[in-house]
Coordinates of N, CA and C in Angstrom, one line a residue:
X1 N 0.8 -1.2 0.0 CA 0.0 0.0 0.0 C 0.9 1.2 0.0
X2 N 0.5 2.2 -0.8 CA 1.3 3.4 -0.9 C 1.0 4.3 0.3
X3 N 2.0 5.0 0.8 CA 1.8 6.0 1.8 C 1.7 7.3 1.1
X4 N 0.5 7.8 1.0 CA 0.3 9.2 0.4 C -0.7 9.9 1.2
X5 N -1.2 11.0 0.8 CA -2.2 11.8 1.5 C -3.5 11.0 1.7
X6 N -3.9 10.3 0.7 CA -5.2 9.5 0.9 C -5.1 8.5 2.0
X7 N -4.1 7.7 2.0 CA -4.0 6.7 3.0 C -3.7 7.2 4.4
X8 N -2.9 8.3 4.5 CA -2.7 8.9 5.8 C -4.0 9.6 6.3
X9 N -4.7 10.3 5.5 CA -6.0 10.9 5.9 C -7.0 9.8 6.3
X10 N -7.1 8.7 5.6 CA -8.0 7.7 5.9 C -7.7 7.0 7.3
X11 N -6.4 6.7 7.5 CA -6.0 6.1 8.7 C -6.2 7.0 9.9
X12 N -5.8 8.3 9.8 CA -6.0 9.2 10.9 C -7.5 9.5 11.2
X13 N -8.3 9.5 10.1 CA -9.7 9.7 10.3 C -10.3 8.5 11.2
X14 N -9.9 7.3 10.9 CA -10.4 6.2 11.7 C -9.9 6.3 13.2
X15 N -8.7 6.7 13.3 CA -8.2 6.8 14.7 C -8.9 7.9 15.5
X16 N -9.1 9.1 14.8 CA -9.8 10.2 15.5 C -11.3 9.8 15.8
X17 N -11.9 9.1 14.8 CA -13.3 8.7 15.1 C -13.4 7.7 16.2
X18 N -12.5 6.8 16.3 CA -12.5 5.8 17.5 C -12.2 6.6 18.8
X19 N -11.3 7.5 18.8 CA -11.1 8.3 20.0 C -12.3 9.1 20.4
X20 N -13.0 9.7 19.5 CA -14.1 10.5 19.8 C -15.3 9.6 20.3
X21 N -15.5 8.5 19.6 CA -16.6 7.6 20.0 C -16.3 7.1 21.4
X22 N -15.1 6.5 21.6 CA -14.8 5.9 22.9 C -14.7 7.0 24.0
X23 N -14.0 8.1 23.7 CA -13.8 9.1 24.7 C -15.1 9.8 25.1
X24 N -15.9 10.1 24.2 CA -17.2 10.7 24.6 C -18.1 9.8 25.4
X25 N -18.0 8.5 25.1 CA -18.8 7.5 25.9 C -18.1 7.2 27.3
X26 N -16.8 7.0 27.2 CA -16.1 6.6 28.5 C -16.1 7.7 29.5
X27 N -15.9 9.0 29.0 CA -15.8 10.1 29.9 C -17.1 10.7 30.4
X28 N -18.2 10.1 29.8 CA -19.6 10.6 30.2 C -19.8 10.2 31.7
X29 N -20.3 11.2 32.5 CA -20.5 10.8 33.9 C -21.7 9.9 34.1
X30 N -22.7 9.8 33.2 CA -23.8 9.0 33.3 C -24.2 8.4 32.0
X31 N -24.5 7.1 31.9 CA -24.8 6.4 30.7 C -26.3 6.1 30.8
X32 N -27.1 6.7 29.8 CA -28.5 6.4 29.7 C -28.7 5.1 29.0
X33 N -29.6 4.3 29.5 CA -29.9 3.0 28.9 C -30.7 3.2 27.6
X34 N -31.5 2.1 27.3 CA -32.3 2.2 26.1 C -33.5 3.2 26.2
X35 N -34.0 3.3 27.4 CA -35.0 4.3 27.7 C -34.6 5.2 28.8
X36 N -35.1 6.4 28.8 CA -34.8 7.4 29.8 C -35.7 7.1 31.0
X37 N -35.1 7.0 32.2 CA -35.8 6.9 33.4 C -35.7 8.2 34.2
X38 N -36.6 8.3 35.2 CA -36.6 9.5 36.0 C -35.3 9.7 36.8
X39 N -34.7 8.6 37.1 CA -33.4 8.7 37.9 C -32.3 9.3 37.0
X40 N -32.4 9.1 35.6 CA -31.4 9.6 34.7 C -31.3 11.2 34.8
X41 N -32.5 11.8 34.9 CA -32.5 13.3 35.0 C -31.7 13.8 36.2
X42 N -31.9 13.2 37.3 CA -31.1 13.7 38.5 C -29.6 13.4 38.3
X43 N -29.3 12.3 37.8 CA -27.9 12.0 37.6 C -27.2 12.9 36.6
X44 N -27.9 13.2 35.5 CA -27.4 14.1 34.5 C -27.4 15.5 35.0
X45 N -28.4 15.9 35.8 CA -28.5 17.2 36.3 C -27.4 17.6 37.3
X46 N -26.7 16.6 37.8 CA -25.6 16.9 38.7 C -24.4 17.7 38.0
X47 N -24.2 17.3 36.7 CA -23.2 18.0 35.9 C -23.6 18.0 34.5
X48 N -24.7 18.8 34.2 CA -25.4 18.7 33.0 C -24.5 19.2 31.8
X49 N -23.7 20.2 31.9 CA -22.9 20.7 30.8 C -21.8 19.8 30.4
X50 N -21.2 19.2 31.4 CA -20.1 18.2 31.1 C -20.8 17.0 30.4
X51 N -21.9 16.5 30.8 CA -22.6 15.4 30.1 C -23.0 15.8 28.7
X52 N -23.5 17.0 28.5 CA -23.8 17.5 27.2 C -22.6 17.5 26.2
X53 N -21.5 18.0 26.7 CA -20.3 18.0 25.9 C -19.8 16.6 25.6
X54 N -19.8 15.7 26.5 CA -19.3 14.4 26.2 C -20.3 13.7 25.2
X55 N -21.6 13.9 25.3 CA -22.5 13.4 24.3 C -22.3 14.0 22.9
X56 N -22.0 15.3 22.9 CA -21.7 15.9 21.6 C -20.4 15.3 21.0
X57 N -19.4 15.1 21.8 CA -18.2 14.4 21.3 C -18.5 13.0 20.7
X58 N -19.3 12.3 21.4 CA -19.7 10.9 21.0 C -20.4 11.0 19.7
X59 N -21.4 11.9 19.5 CA -22.1 12.1 18.3 C -21.1 12.5 17.1
X60 N -20.2 13.4 17.4 CA -19.3 13.8 16.3 C -18.4 12.6 16.0
X61 N -18.2 11.7 16.9 CA -17.4 10.5 16.6 C -18.1 9.6 15.5
X62 N -19.5 9.6 15.6 CA -20.2 8.8 14.5 C -20.0 9.5 13.2
X63 N -20.1 10.9 13.2 CA -19.9 11.6 11.9 C -18.5 11.4 11.3
X64 N -17.5 11.4 12.2 CA -16.1 11.2 11.7 C -15.9 9.8 11.2
X65 N -16.6 8.9 11.8 CA -16.5 7.5 11.4 C -17.1 7.4 9.9
X66 N -18.2 8.0 9.7 CA -18.8 8.0 8.3 C -17.8 8.7 7.3
X67 N -17.2 9.7 7.7 CA -16.2 10.4 6.8 C -15.0 9.5 6.6
X68 N -14.5 8.8 7.6 CA -13.4 7.8 7.4 C -13.8 6.7 6.5
X69 N -15.0 6.2 6.6 CA -15.5 5.1 5.8 C -15.6 5.5 4.3
X70 N -16.1 6.8 4.1 CA -16.2 7.3 2.8 C -14.8 7.5 2.2
X71 N -13.8 7.9 3.0 CA -12.4 8.1 2.5 C -11.8 6.7 2.1
X72 N -12.1 5.7 2.9 CA -11.6 4.4 2.6 C -12.2 3.8 1.3
X73 N -13.5 4.0 1.2 CA -14.1 3.5 -0.1 C -13.6 4.3 -1.3
X74 N -13.4 5.6 -1.2 CA -12.9 6.3 -2.3 C -11.4 5.9 -2.7
X75 N -10.7 5.3 -1.7 CA -9.3 4.9 -1.9 C -9.3 3.5 -2.5
X76 N -10.1 2.6 -2.0 CA -10.1 1.2 -2.5 C -11.2 0.8 -3.5
X77 N -12.1 1.7 -3.7 CA -13.2 1.4 -4.6 C -13.0 1.5 -6.0
X78 N -12.0 0.8 -6.5 CA -11.6 0.9 -8.0 C -12.2 -0.4 -8.7
X79 N -12.2 -0.3 -10.0 CA -12.6 -1.5 -10.8 C -11.7 -2.7 -10.4
X80 N -12.1 -3.9 -10.4 CA -13.5 -4.5 -10.6 C -14.2 -4.6 -9.3
X81 N -13.6 -4.2 -8.2 CA -14.1 -4.5 -6.8 C -15.2 -3.5 -6.4
X82 N -15.3 -2.4 -7.1 CA -16.3 -1.4 -6.6 C -17.7 -1.9 -6.7
X83 N -18.0 -2.9 -7.5 CA -19.4 -3.5 -7.5 C -19.7 -4.1 -6.2
X84 N -18.8 -4.6 -5.5 CA -19.0 -5.2 -4.2 C -18.8 -4.2 -3.1
X85 N -17.9 -3.3 -3.2 CA -17.5 -2.4 -2.1 C -18.5 -1.3 -2.0
X86 N -19.0 -0.7 -3.1 CA -19.8 0.5 -3.0 C -21.2 0.3 -2.3
X87 N -21.9 -0.8 -2.7 CA -23.2 -1.0 -2.0 C -23.1 -1.2 -0.5
X88 N -22.1 -2.1 -0.1 CA -21.9 -2.3 1.3 C -21.5 -1.1 2.1
X89 N -20.5 -0.4 1.5 CA -20.0 0.8 2.2 C -21.1 1.9 2.2
X90 N -21.9 2.0 1.2 CA -23.0 2.9 1.2 C -24.0 2.6 2.4
X91 N -24.3 1.4 2.6 CA -25.2 1.0 3.7 C -24.6 1.3 5.0
X92 N -23.3 1.0 5.2 CA -22.6 1.3 6.4 C -22.6 2.8 6.7
X93 N -22.3 3.6 5.7 CA -22.2 5.0 5.8 C -23.6 5.6 6.2
X94 N -24.6 5.2 5.5 CA -25.9 5.7 5.7 C -26.4 5.3 7.1
X95 N -26.0 4.0 7.5 CA -26.3 3.6 8.9 C -25.6 4.4 10.0
X96 N -24.4 4.8 9.7 CA -23.6 5.6 10.6 C -24.2 7.0 10.8
X97 N -24.6 7.6 9.7 CA -25.2 8.9 9.8 C -26.6 8.8 10.5
X98 N -27.3 7.7 10.2 CA -28.6 7.5 10.9 C -28.3 7.4 12.4
X99 N -27.3 6.7 12.8 CA -27.0 6.6 14.3 C -26.6 8.0 14.8
X100 N -25.9 8.8 14.1 CA -25.6 10.1 14.6 C -26.8 11.0 14.7
X101 N -27.7 10.9 13.7 CA -29.0 11.7 13.8 C -29.8 11.2 14.9
X102 N -29.9 9.9 15.1 CA -30.8 9.3 16.1 C -30.2 9.7 17.5
X103 N -28.9 9.7 17.6 CA -28.3 10.1 18.9 C -28.5 11.6 19.2
X104 N -28.4 12.4 18.2 CA -28.7 13.8 18.3 C -30.2 14.1 18.7
X105 N -31.1 13.3 18.1 CA -32.5 13.4 18.4 C -32.7 13.0 19.9
X106 N -32.1 11.9 20.2 CA -32.3 11.4 21.6 C -31.7 12.4 22.6
X107 N -30.6 13.0 22.2 CA -29.9 14.0 23.1 C -30.8 15.2 23.3
X108 N -31.6 15.6 22.2 CA -32.4 16.8 22.3 C -33.8 16.6 22.9
X109 N -34.4 15.5 22.5 CA -35.8 15.2 22.9 C -36.0 14.1 23.8
X110 N -35.1 13.2 23.9 CA -35.2 12.0 24.8 C -36.4 11.2 24.5

């Protein structure tokens, strides 16, 4: 594999996305489960701005992951393999953006 701007950008994008996803989740003072319970509000309310920023970092990790996947596909999606790579990568990228939008909705409206 050639070391050029494309491969360096793709690799660093994946590393940054992983750090944002993991860091936002791991450093969050309270983890909400599948459903919001009344006890979640009191736990989040203890340090609400810190929790909001950690959740934002986690959401931006999903967006960065989609960017990294798109960069990977644009690097390796050449003939004859693009017939297999593009549909699968498209579904993963759309799913990643859907997770980011769902997390943002959950963050705003619960």
